[in-house]
Each structure stands twice: as structure tokens, then as C-alpha cells.
Coordinates of C-alpha atoms and ligand atoms in Angstrom, one line a residue:
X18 CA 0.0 0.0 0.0
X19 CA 1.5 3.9 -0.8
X20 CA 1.1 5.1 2.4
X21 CA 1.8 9.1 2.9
X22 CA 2.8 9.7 6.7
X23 CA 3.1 13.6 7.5
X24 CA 4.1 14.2 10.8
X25 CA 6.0 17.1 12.7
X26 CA 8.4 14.7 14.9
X27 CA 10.2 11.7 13.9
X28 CA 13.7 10.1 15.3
X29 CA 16.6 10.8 14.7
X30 CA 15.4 13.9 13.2
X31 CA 13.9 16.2 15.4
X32 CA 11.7 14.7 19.1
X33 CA 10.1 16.2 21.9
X34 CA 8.6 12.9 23.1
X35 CA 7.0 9.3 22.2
X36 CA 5.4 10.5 19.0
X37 CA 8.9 10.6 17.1
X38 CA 9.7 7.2 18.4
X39 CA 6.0 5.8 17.3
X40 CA 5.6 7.6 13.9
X41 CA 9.5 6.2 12.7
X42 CA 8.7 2.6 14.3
X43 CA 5.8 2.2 12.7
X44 CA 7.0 3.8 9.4
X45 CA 9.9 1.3 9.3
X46 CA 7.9 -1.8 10.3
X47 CA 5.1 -0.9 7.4
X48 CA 8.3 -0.7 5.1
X49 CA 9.6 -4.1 6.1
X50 CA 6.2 -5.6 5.3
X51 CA 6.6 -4.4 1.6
X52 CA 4.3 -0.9 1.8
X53 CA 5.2 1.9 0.1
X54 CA 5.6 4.5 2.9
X55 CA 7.1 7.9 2.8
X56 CA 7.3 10.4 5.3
X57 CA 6.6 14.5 5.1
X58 CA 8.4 16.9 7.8
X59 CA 9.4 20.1 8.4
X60 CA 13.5 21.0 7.6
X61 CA 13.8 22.0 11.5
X62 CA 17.2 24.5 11.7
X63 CA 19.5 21.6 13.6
X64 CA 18.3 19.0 11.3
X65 CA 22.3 18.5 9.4
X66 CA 21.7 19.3 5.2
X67 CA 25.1 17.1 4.8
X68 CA 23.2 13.7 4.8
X69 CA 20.4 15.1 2.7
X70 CA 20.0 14.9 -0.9
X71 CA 17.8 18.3 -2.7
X72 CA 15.1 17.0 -4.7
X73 CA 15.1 19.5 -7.9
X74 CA 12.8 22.8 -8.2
X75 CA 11.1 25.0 -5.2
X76 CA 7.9 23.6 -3.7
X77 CA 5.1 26.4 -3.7
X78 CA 3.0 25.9 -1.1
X79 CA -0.6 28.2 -0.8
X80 CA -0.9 30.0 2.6
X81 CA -2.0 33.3 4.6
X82 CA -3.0 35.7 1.4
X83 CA -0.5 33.8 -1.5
X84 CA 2.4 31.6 -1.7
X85 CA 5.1 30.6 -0.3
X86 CA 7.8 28.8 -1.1
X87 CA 10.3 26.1 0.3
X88 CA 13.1 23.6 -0.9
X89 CA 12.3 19.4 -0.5
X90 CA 15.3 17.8 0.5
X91 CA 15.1 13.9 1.0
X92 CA 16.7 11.2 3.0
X93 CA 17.1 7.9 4.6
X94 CA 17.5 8.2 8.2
X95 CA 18.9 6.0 10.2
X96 CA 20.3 4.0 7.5
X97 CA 16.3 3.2 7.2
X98 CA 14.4 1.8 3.9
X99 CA 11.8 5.1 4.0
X100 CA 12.4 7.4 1.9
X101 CA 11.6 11.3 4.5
X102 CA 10.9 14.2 2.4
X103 CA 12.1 17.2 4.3
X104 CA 10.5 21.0 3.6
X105 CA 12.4 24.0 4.2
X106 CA 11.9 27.6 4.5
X107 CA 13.7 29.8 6.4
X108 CA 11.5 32.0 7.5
X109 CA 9.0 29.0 9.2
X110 CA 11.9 26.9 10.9
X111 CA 14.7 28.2 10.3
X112 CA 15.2 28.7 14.3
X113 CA 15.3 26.5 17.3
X114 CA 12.5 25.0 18.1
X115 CA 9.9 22.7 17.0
X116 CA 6.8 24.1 18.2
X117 CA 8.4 26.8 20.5
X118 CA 10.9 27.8 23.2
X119 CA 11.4 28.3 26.3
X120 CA 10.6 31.7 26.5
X121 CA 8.0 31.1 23.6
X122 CA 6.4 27.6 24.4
X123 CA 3.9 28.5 21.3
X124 CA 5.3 30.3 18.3
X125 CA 3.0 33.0 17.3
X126 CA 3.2 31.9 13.4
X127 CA 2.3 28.1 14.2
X128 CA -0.9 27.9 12.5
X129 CA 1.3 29.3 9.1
X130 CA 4.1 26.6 10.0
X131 CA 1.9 23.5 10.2
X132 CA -0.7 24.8 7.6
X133 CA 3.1 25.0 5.1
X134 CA 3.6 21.4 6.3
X135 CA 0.1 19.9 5.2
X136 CA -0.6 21.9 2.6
X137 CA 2.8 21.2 1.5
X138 CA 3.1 17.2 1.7
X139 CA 0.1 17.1 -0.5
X140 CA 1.5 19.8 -3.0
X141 CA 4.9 17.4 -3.0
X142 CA 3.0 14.0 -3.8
X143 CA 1.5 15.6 -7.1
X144 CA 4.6 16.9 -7.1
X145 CA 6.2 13.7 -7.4
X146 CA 3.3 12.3 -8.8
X147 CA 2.8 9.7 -6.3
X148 CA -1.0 9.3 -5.2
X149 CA -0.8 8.1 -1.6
X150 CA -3.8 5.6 -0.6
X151 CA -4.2 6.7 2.6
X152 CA -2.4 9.7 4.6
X153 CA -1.6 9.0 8.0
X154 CA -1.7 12.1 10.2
X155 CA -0.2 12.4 13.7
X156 CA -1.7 15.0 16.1
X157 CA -2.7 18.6 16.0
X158 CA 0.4 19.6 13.8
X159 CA -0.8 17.8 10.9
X160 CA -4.5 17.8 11.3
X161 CA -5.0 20.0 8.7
X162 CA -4.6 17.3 5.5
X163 CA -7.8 15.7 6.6
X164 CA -9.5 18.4 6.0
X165 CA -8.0 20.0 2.8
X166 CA -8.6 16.4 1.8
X167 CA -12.0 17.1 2.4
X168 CA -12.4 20.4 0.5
X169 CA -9.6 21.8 -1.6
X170 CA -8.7 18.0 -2.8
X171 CA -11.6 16.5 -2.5
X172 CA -11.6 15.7 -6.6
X173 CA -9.0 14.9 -8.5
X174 CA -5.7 13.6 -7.6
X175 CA -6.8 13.1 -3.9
X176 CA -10.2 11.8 -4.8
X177 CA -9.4 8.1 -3.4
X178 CA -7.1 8.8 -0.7
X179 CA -8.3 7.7 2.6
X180 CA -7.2 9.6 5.7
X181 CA -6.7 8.4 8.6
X182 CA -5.6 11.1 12.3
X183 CA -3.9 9.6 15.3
X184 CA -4.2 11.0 18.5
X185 CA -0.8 10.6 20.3
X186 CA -2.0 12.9 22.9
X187 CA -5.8 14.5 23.1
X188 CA -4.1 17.5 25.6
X189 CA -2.5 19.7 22.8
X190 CA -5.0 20.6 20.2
X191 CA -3.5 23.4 18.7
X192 CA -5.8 26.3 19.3
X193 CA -5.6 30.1 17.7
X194 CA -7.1 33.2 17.7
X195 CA -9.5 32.6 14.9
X196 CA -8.6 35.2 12.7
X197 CA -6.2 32.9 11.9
X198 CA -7.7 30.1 9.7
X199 CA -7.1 33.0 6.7
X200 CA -3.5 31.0 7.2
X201 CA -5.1 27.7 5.7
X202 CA -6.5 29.6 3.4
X203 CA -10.0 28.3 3.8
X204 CA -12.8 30.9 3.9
X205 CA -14.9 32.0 7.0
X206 CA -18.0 29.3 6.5
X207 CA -15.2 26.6 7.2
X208 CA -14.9 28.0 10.5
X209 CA -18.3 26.1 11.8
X210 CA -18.5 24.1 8.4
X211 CA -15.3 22.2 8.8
X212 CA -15.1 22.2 12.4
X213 CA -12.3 24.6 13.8
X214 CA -14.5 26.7 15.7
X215 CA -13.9 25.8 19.7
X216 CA -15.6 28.8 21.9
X217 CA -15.2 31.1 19.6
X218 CA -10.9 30.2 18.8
X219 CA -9.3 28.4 16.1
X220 CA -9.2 24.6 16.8
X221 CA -6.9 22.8 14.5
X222 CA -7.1 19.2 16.3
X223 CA -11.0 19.7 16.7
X224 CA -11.2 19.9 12.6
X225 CA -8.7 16.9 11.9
X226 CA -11.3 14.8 14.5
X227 CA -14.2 15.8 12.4
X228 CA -12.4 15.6 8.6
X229 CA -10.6 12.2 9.0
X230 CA -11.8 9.3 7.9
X231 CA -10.6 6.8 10.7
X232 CA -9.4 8.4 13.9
X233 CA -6.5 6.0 16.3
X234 CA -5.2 6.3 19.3
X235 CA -2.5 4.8 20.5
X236 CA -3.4 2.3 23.8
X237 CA -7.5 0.8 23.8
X238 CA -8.0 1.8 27.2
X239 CA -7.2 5.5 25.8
X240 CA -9.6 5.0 23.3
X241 CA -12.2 4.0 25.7
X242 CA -11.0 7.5 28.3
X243 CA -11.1 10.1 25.7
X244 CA -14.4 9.4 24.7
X245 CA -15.5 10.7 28.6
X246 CA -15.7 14.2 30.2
X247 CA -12.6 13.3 32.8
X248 CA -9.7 12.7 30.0
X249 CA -11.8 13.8 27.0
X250 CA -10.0 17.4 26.5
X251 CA -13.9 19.0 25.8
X252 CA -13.5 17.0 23.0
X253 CA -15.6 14.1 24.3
X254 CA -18.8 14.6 22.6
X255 CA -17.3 14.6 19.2
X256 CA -15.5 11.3 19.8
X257 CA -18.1 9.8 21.4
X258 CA -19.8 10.4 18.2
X259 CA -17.4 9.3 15.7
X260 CA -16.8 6.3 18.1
X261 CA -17.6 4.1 15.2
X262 CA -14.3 5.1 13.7
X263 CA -12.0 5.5 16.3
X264 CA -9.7 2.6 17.1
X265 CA -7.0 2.2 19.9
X266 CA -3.8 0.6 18.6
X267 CA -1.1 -0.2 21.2
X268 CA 2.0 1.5 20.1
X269 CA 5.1 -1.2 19.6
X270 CA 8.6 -0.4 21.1
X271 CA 11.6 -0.8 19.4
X272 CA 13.1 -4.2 20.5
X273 CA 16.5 -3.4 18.8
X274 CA 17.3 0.5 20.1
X275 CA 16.7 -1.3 23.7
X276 CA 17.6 -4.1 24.0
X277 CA 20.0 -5.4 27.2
X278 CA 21.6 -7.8 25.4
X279 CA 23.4 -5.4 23.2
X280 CA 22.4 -2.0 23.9
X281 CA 25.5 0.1 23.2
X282 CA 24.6 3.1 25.8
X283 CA 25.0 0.9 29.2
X284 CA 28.5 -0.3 30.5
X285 CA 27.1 -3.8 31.3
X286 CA 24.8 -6.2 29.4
X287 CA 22.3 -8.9 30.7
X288 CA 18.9 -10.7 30.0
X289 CA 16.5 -12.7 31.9
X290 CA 18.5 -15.5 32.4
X291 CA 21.4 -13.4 34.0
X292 CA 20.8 -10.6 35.6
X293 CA 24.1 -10.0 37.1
X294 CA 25.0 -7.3 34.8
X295 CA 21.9 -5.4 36.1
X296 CA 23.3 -5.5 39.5
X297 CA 27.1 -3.6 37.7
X298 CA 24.4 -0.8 35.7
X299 CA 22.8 -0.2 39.4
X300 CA 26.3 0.4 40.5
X301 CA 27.4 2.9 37.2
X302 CA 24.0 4.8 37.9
X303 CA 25.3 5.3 41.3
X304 CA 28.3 6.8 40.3
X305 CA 26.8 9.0 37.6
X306 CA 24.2 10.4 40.1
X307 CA 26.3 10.9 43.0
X308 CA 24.4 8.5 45.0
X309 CA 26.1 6.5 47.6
X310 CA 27.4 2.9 47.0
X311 CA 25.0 0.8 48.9
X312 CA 23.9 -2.2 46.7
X313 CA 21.7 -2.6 49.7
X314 CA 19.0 0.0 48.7
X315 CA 16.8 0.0 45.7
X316 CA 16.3 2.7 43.1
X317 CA 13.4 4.3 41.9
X318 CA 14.4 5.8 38.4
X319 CA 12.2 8.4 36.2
X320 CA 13.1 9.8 33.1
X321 CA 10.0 12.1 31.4
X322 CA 9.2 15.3 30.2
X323 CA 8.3 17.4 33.6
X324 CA 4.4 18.7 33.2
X325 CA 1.8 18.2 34.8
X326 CA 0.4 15.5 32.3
X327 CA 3.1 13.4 34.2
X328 CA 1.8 13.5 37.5
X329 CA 4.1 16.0 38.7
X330 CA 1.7 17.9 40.6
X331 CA 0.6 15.2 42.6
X332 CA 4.4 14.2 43.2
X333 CA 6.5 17.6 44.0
X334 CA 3.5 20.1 43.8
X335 CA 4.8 23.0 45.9
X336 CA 2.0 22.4 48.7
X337 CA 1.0 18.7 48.9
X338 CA 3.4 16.6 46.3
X339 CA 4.7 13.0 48.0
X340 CA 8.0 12.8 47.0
X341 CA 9.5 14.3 50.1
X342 CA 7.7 11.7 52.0
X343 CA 8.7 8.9 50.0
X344 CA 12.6 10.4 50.3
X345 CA 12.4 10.9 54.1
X346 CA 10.2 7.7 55.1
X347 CA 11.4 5.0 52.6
X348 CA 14.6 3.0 52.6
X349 CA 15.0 3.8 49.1
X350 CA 17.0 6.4 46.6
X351 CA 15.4 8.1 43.8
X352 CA 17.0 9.3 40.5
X353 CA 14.8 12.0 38.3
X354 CA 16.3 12.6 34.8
X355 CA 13.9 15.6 32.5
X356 CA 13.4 18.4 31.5
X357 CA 10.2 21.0 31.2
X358 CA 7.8 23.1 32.9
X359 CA 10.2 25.6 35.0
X360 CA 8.1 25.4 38.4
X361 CA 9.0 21.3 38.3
X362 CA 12.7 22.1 37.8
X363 CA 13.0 24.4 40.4
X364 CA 10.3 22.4 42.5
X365 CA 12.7 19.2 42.0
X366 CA 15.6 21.1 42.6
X367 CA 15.1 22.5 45.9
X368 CA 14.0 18.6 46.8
X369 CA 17.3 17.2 45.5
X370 CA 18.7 20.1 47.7
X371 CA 17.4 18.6 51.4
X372 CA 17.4 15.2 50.7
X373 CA 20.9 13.8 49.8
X374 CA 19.0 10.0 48.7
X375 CA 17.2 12.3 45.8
X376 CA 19.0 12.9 42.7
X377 CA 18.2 15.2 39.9
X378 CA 19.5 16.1 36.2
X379 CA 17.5 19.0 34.7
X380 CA 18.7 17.4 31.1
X381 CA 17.5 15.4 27.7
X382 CA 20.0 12.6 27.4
X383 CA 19.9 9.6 25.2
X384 CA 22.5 7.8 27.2
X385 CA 21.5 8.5 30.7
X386 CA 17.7 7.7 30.0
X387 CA 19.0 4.3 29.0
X388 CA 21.2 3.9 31.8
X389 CA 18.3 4.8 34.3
X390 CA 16.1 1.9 32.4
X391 CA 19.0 -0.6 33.4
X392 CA 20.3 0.2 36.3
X393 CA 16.7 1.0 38.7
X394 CA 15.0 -1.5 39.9
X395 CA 12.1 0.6 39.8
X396 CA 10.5 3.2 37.3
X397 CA 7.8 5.3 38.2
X398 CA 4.9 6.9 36.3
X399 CA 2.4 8.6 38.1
X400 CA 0.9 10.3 34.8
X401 CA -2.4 11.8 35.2
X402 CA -3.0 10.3 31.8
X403 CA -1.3 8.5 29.3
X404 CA -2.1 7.9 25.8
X405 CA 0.5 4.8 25.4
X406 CA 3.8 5.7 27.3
X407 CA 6.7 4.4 26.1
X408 CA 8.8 4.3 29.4
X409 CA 7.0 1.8 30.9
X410 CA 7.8 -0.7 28.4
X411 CA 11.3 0.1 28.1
X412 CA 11.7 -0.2 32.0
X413 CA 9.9 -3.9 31.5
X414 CA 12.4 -5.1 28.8
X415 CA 15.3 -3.9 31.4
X416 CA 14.0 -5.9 34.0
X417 CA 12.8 -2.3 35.6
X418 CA 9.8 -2.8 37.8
X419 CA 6.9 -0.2 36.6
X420 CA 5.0 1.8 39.0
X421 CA 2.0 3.3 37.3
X422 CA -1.3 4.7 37.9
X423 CA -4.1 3.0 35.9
X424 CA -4.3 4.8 33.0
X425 CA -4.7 4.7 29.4
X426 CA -1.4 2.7 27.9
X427 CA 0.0 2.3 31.5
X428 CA -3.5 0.0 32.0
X429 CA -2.8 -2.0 28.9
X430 CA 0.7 -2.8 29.3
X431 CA 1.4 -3.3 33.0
X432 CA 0.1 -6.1 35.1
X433 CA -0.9 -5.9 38.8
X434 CA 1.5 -7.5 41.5
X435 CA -0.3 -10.3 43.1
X436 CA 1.2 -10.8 46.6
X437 CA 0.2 -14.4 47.1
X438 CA 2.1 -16.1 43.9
X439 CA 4.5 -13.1 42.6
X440 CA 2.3 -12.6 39.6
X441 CA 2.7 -9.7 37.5
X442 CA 4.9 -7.4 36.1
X443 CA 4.7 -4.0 38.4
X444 CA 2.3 -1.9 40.6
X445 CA -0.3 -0.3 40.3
X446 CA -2.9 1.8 41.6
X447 CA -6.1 3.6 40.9
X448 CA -7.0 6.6 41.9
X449 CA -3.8 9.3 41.5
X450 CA -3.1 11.0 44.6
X451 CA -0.3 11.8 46.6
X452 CA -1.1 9.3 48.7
X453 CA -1.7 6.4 46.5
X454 CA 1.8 7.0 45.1
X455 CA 3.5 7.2 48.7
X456 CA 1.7 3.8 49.3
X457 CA 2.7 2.1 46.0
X458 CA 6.0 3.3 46.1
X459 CA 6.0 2.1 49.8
X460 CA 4.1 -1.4 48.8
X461 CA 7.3 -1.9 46.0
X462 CA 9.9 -1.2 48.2
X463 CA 8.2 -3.5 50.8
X464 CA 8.3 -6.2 48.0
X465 CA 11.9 -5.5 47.4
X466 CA 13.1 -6.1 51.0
X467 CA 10.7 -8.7 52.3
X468 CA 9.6 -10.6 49.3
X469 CA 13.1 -10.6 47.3
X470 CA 11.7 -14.1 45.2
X471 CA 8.8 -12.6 43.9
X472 CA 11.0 -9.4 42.6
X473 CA 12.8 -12.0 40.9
X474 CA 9.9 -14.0 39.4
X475 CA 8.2 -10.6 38.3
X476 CA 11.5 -9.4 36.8
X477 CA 11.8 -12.3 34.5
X478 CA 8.1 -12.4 33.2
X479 CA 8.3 -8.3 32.4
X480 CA 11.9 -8.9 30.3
X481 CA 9.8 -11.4 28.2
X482 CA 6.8 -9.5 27.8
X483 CA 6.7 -8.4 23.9
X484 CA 4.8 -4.9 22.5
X485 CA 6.0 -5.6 18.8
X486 CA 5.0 -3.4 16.4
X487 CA 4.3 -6.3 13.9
X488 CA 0.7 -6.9 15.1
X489 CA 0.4 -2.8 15.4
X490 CA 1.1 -2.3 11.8
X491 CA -0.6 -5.2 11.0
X492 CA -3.8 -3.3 12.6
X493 CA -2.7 -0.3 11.2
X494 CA -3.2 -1.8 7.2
X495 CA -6.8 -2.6 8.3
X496 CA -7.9 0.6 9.3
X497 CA -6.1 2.1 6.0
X498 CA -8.2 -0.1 4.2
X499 CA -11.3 1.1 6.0
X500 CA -10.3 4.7 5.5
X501 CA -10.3 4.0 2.3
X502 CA -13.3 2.4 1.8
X503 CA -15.1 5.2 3.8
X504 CA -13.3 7.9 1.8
X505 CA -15.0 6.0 -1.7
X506 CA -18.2 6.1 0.0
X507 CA -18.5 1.9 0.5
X508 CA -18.9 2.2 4.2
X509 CA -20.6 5.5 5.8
X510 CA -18.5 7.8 8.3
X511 CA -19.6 9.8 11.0
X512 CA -19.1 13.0 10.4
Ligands
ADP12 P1 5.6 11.5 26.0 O1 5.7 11.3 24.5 O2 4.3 11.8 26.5 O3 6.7 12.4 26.6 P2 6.4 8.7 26.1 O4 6.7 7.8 27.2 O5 5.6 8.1 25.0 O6 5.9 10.0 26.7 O7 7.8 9.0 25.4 C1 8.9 9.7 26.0 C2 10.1 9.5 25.2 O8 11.0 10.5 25.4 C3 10.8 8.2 25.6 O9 11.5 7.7 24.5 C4 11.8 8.7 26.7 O10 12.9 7.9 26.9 C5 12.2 10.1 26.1 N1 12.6 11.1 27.1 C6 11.8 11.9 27.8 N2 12.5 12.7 28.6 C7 13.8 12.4 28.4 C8 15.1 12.9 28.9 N3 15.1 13.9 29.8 N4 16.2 12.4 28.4 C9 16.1 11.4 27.4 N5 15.0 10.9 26.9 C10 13.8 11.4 27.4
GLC13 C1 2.4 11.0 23.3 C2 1.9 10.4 24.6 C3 2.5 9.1 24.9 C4 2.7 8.2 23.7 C5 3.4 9.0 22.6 C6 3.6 8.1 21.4 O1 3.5 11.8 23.4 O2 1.9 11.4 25.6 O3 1.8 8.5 26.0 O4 3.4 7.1 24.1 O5 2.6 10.1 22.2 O6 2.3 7.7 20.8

């Protein structure tokens, strides 16, 4: 199947979070089972032009009140078998920054920047003249094709193309002062008609949700949350209506990038069957943290973007967080690797500073995230919500006991301890509150010093539990060919 994936994050290229690890995964798997995939993206500034090859002539792409224009450059990332078609223009990326900064967490011209990226991959497939069967959009960035799909190119080249929109997280949608949908070029009745309109702002998710023709997301207990009031983002209603055509695939995770049998970023390699070289990483995480060496104590690792989607609120909130309790009360140490929202980093900080078993590094680090995997024995995730999470399953390939509230991909992937046999694969609990993470971090560390066989036993079954993205594509090439049946009008869409 041609398969046109346009997405605003993919590794190595340019990440923020799981969504570049999912959209390249899945890209490559669909390309080992003999699809045709290619990927559109922005030409971020740091993304390196030496490894790129320019495909001839200017791309002009309509926006705002005319044209403008880019360069496509193409590559193979990753020494991968998918073609990536890169767009540039200065004046849209050229600067740091994928969807903002620091100081500017929301670029003023986004709505310009993301409507040059979808407007754009379409205008490069005729381009090339290569007619995608479906487009496969990721999130509010790219939300936009759906609907052009739906008006501008709704005959002619595109008239078969099925589209189908992924929600990797429902809690950014993209929203505008409405004056700006004169960016997309589509005139004031597409404000209601197409589904932007969102009290009376610009919604660019909200008209994706509406325009595609099969909507994912990426856990089934997700699917299930985002279609209530509690996780739906005031976006429930319209999902709950087109819940005939939304779907919740598990994301896979890639077996190879971590693997402890061979993983090239930790100093000491080891697998169910021998753990001992978990034991050596524990000790090199010491060392890198500045924690003491006392094989005696376990470690609870985290490594994730600091907001409050993470549960970071309910963990270091200024006024009622439980991490100081859980540093003070249990016989434990506690490494916290992220970067992100500035109150969490100063929050953490001042933490780290009174309690010497808590160690902090405000940093994005390939190598250190992977050491953290390997050398914890436990990895905590209190999100507040969770479309898949990726963490969790890296930490149960390492042997890396999860503790997770019961939520969206965190439900699907981790199993319930059972005290009586050593069953499952980590803890969890139900209801996130400070307290409920103070007494499953407590419950864990109990495990860990009273109950050392079942830590063991739980440890092997989580190393051998498998997410592959083989059965995700798989399910992905079924809803592509429901997309496009409901794009040629076989099977009727909600709209
Ligand atoms: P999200 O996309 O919501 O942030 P995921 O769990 O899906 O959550 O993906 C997060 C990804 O980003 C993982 O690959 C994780 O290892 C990585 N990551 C997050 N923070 C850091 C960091 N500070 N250093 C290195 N990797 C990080
Ligand atoms: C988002 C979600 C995360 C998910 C990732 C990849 O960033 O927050 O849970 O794993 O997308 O789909």
C-alpha cells in the first residue's frame, strides 16, 4: 500500500517525546512488510543538510493571502528503507525549536508553520506524482490534511485517498485566535462548516477529529478514556460520536534501540536468564548520580518530560506533592532525569537540595535515560494520563519494575502484583493521589526487601513480555483499508 505519513516529529530527526519514536517505528515496520511508505516533515534549523540529498525545483505551497515557497530535501535516516521528504523555509523553521521555546512555548506563526507542512506534503506527492492511498496524520500539527482532503482536494488527484488522524496525545490541540484560519486559506464558513470553531478560537485538532476518515489512538484503554468528560480534553462529545471510527492501537517499542543484550549506551549487558550485569548498571547509575554505594538499597528511576500530564503535581506540587515523604520515610533512593515546565525544575531542585537519597539532572539525554532503564530497579509513572507511554515498556524489557497509575497505555501494558504467587509485572494503583503513590511506592519497596523471590519472578516475566510493532502495523493496514473504503463512500463515516 502507498502510504503518505506527515508528521512534525520523527527520530533521529527532530523529538520532543514518544510521538517521534512511534511515527519512525511504525514507518519502518510498514516498510519491512513491503508498503510503500514515505514520510513528510518540516527541515527544522538543527536538522544537518550534509546527509540530505535536494530533490530539484522550489515547492510552492498556498498559505496566509498567497504563496510561499520552500526547498524538499530527501533522506534515509537511520540508514532506514523510508524514503523522509524534508521541507524547508527559512523564514517558518529556520530557528530553534519545533513548536516553541522556552521563552515562547507556542510560536505565534504556528498555524502558518503546520498549515506550510500539510498543505505542503500534499502539493509534494503531485509533485512527485505519487498518489498516496491513505495519509496518515499524527496529532494537532498535521490535522490540517484531513480536512484539505475534504475540500480543496476533494476531486481529483486526492479523490481516493483515505485519511486516517492519530491521537498521540488529546491534551494539545492546537488552538488560535480565529482570525487565523485566513493561514489555511480556507474561507470564514469553514470556520463552523469544517469544524475549527472551539468557543469562539481556532481549533486545529477539533477539525482533523471531524475531517478524518478513521481516527486511532495509540493504547484501547485511551480510546475508551477520551471518549468521557474526565480525559476527553472537551473534545468528548465529538469522539463519542465518531466512536464508530476511532480505534485504539497499542503502540510497539523498538526491540533493537533497547535491547540489554546489546544496547551500546549501558557499560554492562544482561537478560533474563542473567541478571548479574543489572546489579554492575545499578552500581554505574550510582556513580553518575552521586548516589552513595549501597547495593543494599533499591532505586526508583524516572526519566520524562516534567508537566503536569506526568503527574508531577501530585508528586512535588509545591503544597501537597509526595515525594519528600517517600525520600524521608522510605529506605530507598530516587533518581529524576527531565526536562520541562520551570516550576517542576525548580520544585525538584530544591527537593534534590534537602534530601541527599534524591537525585536530579535538569537534562535530555539519550544515554543516561538508557542507563536509568537498566540500572533501577524501579521506574515510576504517576501520569495523570497516558495515551500509550513508552517508558514503561522500556523499563519492563530492562528488568525495571513499573509503578503506574491505571491509565490509558499504563492499564494496557502493565500487570498488577499479586502478593500471594509473585504474579505480574509491576504496581499499580487507581486513583492518583499523593497518597496512592506514597503507598505504592512504599508497597514496591516493601516487595523489594521482604519478598526478594517474587522481585525476581516478576522481573523475568516483564523482560519477556513483547509490544512488537508487527501486530500494530498489521492493525494499522486494516484501518487504511477502511479509511479507504469510507473515503469512496462503501462504508458510511460519521461525520
Ligand atoms: P511522552 O511522549 O508523553 O513524553 P512517552 O513515554 O511516549 O511520553 O515517550 C517519551 C520518550 O522521550 C521516551 O523515549 C523517553 O525515553 C524520552 N525522554 C523523555 N525525557 C527524556 C530525557 N530527559 N532524556 C532522554 N529521553 C527522554
Ligand atoms: C504522546 C503520549 C505518549 C505516547 C506517545 C507516542 O506523546 O503522551 O503516551 O506514548 O505520544 O504515541
Amino acid at each position: 500500500m502507498r502510504v503518505l505519513m506527515v508528521t512534525s516529529e520523527m527520530v533521529p530527526l527532530a523529538k520532543t517525546g514518544g510521538l517521534a519514536d512511534a511515527v519512525a517505528a511504525l514507518a519502518a515496520e510498514l516498510a519491512r512488510q513491503g508498503n510503500d511508505v514515505r514520510v513528510v516533515m518540516p527541515r527544522y534549523y538543527n536538522i544537518d543538510l550534509g546527509d540530505l540529498e535536494r530533490v530539484e525545483g522550489p515547492l510552492g505551497v498556498p498559505v496566509g493571502f498567497g504563496e510561499s515557497w520552500g526547498a524538499v530535501y530527501e533522506g534515509r535516516p537511520g540508514d532506514g528503507e523510508v524514503p523522509v521528504y524534508l521541507l524547508d523555509n527559512e523564514q517558518l523553521f529556520g530557528r530553534n525549536g519545533i513548536y516553541g521555546t522556552r521563552t515562547e512555548p507556542d510560536f505565534k506563526d504556528n498555524v502558518r508553520r503546520f498549515t506550510f507542512l500539510c498543505r505542503g506534503a500534499l502539493q509534494l506527492a503531485k509533485r512527485l506524482r505519487w498518489a498516496p492511498e491513505v495519509v496518515h496524520c499524527h496529532d494537532w500539527p498535521t490535522a490540517l490534511v484531513p480536512v484539505y482532503l475534504n475540500t480543496w482536494e476533494r476531486v481529483g488527484f486526492f479523490a481516493t485517498t483515505g485519511s486516517v488522524l492519530t491521537i498521540h496525545n488529546l491534551g494539545y490541540q492546537g488552538i488560535y485566535d480565529k482570525n487565523e484560519i485566513h493561514q489555511t486559506q480556507l474561507g470564514w464558513e469553514h470556520f463552523h462548516g469544517s469544524g475549527f470553531e472551539f468557543f469562539n478560537r481556532l481549533n486545529l485538532l477539533k477539525a482533523g477529529l471531524r475531517n478524518a476518515d478513521v481516527l486511532t489512538t495509540v493504547s484501547p484503554t485511551y480510546a475508551a478514556e477520551i471518549q468521557t468528560a474526565e480525559h476527553g480534553h472537551k473534545m468528548d462529545a465529538l469522539l463519542r460520536h465518531r466512536a464508530p471510527d476511532l480505534f485504539g492501537v497499542l503502540n510497539g517499542m523498538d526491540y533493537d534501540a533497547w535491547n540489554p543484550e546489546q544496547d551500546p549506551l549501558i557499560p554492562h549487558h544482561f537478560s533474563h536468564r542473567d541478571l548479574g550485569g543489572k546489579e554492575r548498571n545499578r552500581a554505574a547509575l550510582r556513580k553518575e548520580f552521586g548516589l552513595p554505594d549501597d547495593p543494599a538499597r533499591p532505586i526508583v528511576g524516572m526519566v520524562s518530560r516534567l508537566a503536569d500530564q506526568k503527574g508531577f503535581p501530585e508528586l512535588c506540587g509545591p503544597t501537597h506533592g509526595s515525594l519528600y515523604k517517600i525520600c524521608t520515610e522510605l529506605e530507598l533512593d530516587v533518581v529524576i532525569l527531565g526536562t520541562g515546565d520551570a516550576w517542576c525544575e525548580e520544585e525538584l531542585e530544591s527537593l534534590a537540595s534537602q534530601t541527599p537519597n534524591l537525585k536530579v539532572q535538569l537534562a535530555f539525554d539519550e544515554r543516561k535515560a538508557h542507563l536509568i532503564e537498566a540500572g533501577s530497579d524501579f521506574f515510576l509513572m504517576p501520569s495523570r494520563y497516558e495515551p500509550c507511554g513508552l517508558n514503561q515498556m522500556y523499563s519492563l524489557r530492562y528488568g525495571t519494575l513499573p509503578i503506574v497509575h491505571r491509565t490509558g497505555g499504563l492499564a494496557d501494558t502493565v500487570e498488577q502484583y499479586c502478593a500471594e504467587n509473585g504474579g505480574g509485572t509491576g504496581f499499580v494503583f487507581d486513583k492518583l493521589t499523593p497518597d496512592a503513590i506514597f503507598d505504592s511506592v512504599g508497597w514496591a519497596i516493601w516487595t523489594w526487601y521482604n519478598r526478594p523471590e517474587h522481585i525476581e519472578k516478576m522481573r523475568k516475566r516483564a523482560m519477556q513480555c513483547r509490544f512488537s510493532w508487527e501486530d500494530s502495523a498489521a492493525r494499522y493496514l486494516e484501518l487504511y483499508q477502511w479509511a479507504i473504503d469510507r473515503r469512496l463512500g462503501r462504508v458510511a463515516r460519521t461525520e
